[in-house]
Coordinates of N, CA and C in Angstrom, one line a residue:
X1 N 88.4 117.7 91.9 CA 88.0 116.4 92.4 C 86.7 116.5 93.1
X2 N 85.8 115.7 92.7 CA 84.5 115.7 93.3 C 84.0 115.0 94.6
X3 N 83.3 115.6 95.4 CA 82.9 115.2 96.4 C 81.9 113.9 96.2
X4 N 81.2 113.8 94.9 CA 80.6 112.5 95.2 C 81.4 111.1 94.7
X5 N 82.8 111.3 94.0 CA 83.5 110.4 94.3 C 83.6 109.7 95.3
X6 N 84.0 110.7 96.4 CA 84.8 110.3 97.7 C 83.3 110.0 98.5
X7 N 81.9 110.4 98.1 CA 81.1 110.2 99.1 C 80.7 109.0 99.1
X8 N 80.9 108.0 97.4 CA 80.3 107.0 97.2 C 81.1 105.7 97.6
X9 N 82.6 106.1 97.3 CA 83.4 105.7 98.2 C 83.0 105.2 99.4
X10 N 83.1 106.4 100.1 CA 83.0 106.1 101.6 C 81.8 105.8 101.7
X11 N 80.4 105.3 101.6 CA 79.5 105.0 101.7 C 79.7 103.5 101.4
X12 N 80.0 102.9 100.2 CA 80.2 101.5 100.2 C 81.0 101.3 101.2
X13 N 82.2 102.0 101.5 CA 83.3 101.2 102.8 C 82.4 101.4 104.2
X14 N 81.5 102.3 104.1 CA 80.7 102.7 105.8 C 79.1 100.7 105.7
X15 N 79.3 100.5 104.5 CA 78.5 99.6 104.2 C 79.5 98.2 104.2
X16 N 80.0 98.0 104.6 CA 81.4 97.2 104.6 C 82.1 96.2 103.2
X17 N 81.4 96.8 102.4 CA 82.1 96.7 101.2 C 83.8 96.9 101.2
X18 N 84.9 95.7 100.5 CA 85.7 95.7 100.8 C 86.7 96.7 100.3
X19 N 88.1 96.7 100.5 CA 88.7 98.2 101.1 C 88.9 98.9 99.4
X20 N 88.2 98.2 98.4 CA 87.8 98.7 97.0 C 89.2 99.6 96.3
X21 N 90.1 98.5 96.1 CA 91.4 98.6 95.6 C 92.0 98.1 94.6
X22 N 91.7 98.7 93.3 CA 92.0 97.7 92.4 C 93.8 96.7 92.7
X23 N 95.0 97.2 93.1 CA 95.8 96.8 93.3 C 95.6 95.5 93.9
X24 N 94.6 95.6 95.1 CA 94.9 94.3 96.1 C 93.5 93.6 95.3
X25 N 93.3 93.3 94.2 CA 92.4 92.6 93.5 C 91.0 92.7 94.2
X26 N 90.4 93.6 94.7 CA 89.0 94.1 95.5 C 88.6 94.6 94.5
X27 N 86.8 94.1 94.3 CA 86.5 95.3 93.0 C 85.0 95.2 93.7
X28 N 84.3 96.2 93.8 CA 83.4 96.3 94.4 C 82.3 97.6 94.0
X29 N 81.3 98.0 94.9 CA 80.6 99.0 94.4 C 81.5 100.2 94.7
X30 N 82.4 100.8 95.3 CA 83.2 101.3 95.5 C 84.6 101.4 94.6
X31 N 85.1 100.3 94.0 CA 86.0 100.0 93.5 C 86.8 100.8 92.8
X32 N 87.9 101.3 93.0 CA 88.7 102.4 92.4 C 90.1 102.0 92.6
X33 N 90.7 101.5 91.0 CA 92.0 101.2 91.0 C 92.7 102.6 91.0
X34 N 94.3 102.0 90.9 CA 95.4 103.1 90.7 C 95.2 104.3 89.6
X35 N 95.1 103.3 88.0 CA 94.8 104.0 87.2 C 93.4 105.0 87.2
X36 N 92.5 104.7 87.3 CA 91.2 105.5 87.3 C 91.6 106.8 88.8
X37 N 92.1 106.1 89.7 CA 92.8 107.1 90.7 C 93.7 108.4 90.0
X38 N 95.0 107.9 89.2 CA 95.9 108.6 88.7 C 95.3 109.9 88.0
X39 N 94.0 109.0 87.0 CA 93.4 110.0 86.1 C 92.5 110.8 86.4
X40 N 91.7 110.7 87.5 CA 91.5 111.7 88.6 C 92.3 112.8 88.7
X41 N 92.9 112.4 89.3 CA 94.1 113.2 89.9 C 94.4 114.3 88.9
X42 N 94.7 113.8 87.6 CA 95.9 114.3 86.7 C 94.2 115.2 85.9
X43 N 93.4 114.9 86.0 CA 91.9 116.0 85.4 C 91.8 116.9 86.0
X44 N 92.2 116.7 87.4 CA 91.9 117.9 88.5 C 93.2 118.7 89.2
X45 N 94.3 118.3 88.6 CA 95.5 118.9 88.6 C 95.6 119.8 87.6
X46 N 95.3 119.1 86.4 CA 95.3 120.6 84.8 C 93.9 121.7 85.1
X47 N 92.9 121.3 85.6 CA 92.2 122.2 86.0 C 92.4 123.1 87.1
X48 N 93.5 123.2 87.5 CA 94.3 123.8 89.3 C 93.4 123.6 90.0
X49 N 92.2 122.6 90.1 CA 92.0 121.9 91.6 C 92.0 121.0 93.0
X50 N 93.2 120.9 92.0 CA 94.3 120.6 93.6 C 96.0 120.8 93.6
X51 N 96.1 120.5 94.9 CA 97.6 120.8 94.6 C 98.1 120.3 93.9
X52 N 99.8 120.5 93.5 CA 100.2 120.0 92.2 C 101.1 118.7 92.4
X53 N 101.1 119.1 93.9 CA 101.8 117.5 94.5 C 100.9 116.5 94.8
X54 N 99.7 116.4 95.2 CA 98.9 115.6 95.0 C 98.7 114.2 94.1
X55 N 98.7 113.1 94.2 CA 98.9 111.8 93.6 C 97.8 110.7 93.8
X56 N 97.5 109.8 92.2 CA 96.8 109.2 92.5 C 97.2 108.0 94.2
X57 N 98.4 107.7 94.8 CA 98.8 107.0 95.5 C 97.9 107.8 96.7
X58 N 97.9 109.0 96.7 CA 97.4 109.8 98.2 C 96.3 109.4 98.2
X59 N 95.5 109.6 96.9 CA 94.1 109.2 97.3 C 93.4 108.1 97.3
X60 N 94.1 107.1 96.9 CA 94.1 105.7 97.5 C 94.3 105.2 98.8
X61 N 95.6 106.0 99.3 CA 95.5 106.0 100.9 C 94.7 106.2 101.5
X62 N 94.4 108.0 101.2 CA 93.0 108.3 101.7 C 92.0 107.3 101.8
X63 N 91.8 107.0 100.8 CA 90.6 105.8 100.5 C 90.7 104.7 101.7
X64 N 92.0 104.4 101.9 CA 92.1 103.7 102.8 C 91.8 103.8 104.1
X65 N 92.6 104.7 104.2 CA 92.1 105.6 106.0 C 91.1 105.5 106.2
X66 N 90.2 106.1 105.2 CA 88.5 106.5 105.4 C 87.6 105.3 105.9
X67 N 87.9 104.1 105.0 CA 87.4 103.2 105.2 C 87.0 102.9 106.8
X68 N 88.6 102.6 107.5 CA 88.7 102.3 108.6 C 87.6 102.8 109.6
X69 N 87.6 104.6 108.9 CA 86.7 105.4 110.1 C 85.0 105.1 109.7
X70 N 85.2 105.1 108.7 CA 83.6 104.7 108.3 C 83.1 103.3 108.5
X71 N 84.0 102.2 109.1 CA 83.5 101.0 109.2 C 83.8 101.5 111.1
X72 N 84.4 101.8 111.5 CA 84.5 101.9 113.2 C 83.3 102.9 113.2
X73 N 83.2 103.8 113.0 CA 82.3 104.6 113.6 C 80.9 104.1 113.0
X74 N 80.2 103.2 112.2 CA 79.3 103.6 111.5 C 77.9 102.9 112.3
X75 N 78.5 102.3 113.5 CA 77.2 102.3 115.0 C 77.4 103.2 115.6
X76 N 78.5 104.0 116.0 CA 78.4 105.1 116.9 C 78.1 107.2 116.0
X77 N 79.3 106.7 115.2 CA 79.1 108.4 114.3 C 78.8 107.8 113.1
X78 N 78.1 107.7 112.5 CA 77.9 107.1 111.2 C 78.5 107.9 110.0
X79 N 77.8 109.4 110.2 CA 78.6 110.6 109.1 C 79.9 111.1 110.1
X80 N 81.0 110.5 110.5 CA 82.4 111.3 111.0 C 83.0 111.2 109.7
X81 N 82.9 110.2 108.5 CA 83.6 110.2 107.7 C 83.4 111.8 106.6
X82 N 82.2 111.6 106.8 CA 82.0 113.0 105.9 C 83.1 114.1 106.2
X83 N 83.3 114.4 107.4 CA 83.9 115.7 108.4 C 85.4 115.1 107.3
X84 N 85.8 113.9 107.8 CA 87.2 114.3 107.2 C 87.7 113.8 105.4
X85 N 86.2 113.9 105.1 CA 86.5 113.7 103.8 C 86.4 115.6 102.9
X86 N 85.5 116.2 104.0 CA 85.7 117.6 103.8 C 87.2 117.8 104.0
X87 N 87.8 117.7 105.2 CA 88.9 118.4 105.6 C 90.0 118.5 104.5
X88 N 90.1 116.9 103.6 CA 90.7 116.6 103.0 C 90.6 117.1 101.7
X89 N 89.6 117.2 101.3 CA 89.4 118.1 100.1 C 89.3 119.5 99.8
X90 N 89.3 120.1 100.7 CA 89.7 121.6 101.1 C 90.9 121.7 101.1
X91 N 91.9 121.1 101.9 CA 93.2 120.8 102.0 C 93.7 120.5 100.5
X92 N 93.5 119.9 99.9 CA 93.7 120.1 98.9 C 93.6 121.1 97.5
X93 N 93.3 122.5 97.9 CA 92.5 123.0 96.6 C 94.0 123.9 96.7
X94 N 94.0 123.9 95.3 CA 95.3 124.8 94.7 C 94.9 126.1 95.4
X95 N 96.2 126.8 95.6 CA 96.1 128.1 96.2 C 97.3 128.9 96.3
X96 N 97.5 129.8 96.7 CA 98.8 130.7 97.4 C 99.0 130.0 98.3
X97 N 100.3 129.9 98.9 CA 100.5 130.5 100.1 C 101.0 128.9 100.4
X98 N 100.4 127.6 99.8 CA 100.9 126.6 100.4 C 102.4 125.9 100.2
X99 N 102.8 125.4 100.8 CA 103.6 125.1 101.4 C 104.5 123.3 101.0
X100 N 105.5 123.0 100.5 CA 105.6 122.5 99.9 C 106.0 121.1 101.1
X101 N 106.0 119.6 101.0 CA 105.6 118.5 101.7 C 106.4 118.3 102.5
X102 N 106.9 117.5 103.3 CA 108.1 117.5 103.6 C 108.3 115.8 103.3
X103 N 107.3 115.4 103.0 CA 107.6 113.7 102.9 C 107.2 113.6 101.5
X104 N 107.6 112.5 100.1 CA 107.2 112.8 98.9 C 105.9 111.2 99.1
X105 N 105.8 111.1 98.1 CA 104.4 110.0 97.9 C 104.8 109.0 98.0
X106 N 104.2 107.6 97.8 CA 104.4 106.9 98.4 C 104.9 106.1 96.7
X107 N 105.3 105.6 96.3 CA 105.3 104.5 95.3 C 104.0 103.3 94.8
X108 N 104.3 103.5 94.0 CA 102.9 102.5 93.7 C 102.9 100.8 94.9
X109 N 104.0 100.6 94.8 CA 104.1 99.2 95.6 C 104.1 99.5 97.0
X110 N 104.7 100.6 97.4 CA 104.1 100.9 98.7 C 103.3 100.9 99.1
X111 N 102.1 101.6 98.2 CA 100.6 101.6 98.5 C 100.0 100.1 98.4
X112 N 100.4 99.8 97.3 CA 99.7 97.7 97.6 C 100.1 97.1 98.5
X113 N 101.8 97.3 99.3 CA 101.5 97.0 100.7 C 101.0 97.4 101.5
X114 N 100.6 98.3 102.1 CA 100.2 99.4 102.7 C 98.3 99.0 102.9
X115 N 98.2 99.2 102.1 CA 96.4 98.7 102.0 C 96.4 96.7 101.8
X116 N 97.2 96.2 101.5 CA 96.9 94.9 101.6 C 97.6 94.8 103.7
X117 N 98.1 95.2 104.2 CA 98.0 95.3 105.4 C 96.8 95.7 106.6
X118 N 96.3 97.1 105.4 CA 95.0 97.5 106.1 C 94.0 96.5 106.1
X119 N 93.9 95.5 105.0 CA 93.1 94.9 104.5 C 93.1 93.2 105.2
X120 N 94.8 93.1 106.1 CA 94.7 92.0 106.9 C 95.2 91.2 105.8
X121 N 95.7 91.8 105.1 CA 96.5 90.5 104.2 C 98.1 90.4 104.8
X122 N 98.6 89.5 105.2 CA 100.2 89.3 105.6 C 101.1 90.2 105.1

């Protein structure tokens, strides 16, 4: 999974482009549904670059999270998003030794609540 995915991402959301979801009908310069999510995911899973529990749902969240930090910080730390968009993708690279979840993913309709909440939709 590439880092300029997630940089351009976070760059439209640090530019307040909306929370770029295809579920919650946002389509933007950012814009990244489930499916184009999924199929990420599932290119860089058969390649073992990332874990194998890893889901397009996580990285939508992610997407979500980020946003938040990249629109709050982006008068005070403008690049903090960068820091935990690293963390996150390190954390994820297939390996030994890791360790299996203790919580499973979220469901697709969890995540459209979930980000239509982030998003300030009821």
């Amino acid at each position: 999974m590439g880092h300029g995915l997630c940089r351009r991402v976070a760059l439209s959301q640090q530019e307040g482009a909306p929370a770029a979801f295809g579920p919650l009908g946002r389509h933007g310069p950012g814009h990244l549904d489930r499916d184009a999510a999924a199929r990420i995911i599932e290119r860089a899973r058969l390649a073992g670059a990332v874990r194998p529990d890893f889901t397009g749902e996580d990285l939508l969240l992610f997407f979500g999270a980020n946003a938040l930090l990249a629109r709050a910080g982006a008068g005070t730390a403008p690049d903090a998003w960068r820091r935990q968009v690293a963390f996150l993708l390190d954390g994820l690279r297939a390996g030994p030794g890791q360790r299996p979840l203790s919580v499973g993913p979220l469901t697709p309709q969890q995540v459209y609540d979930v980000m239509g909440r982030l998003a300030g939709a009821p």
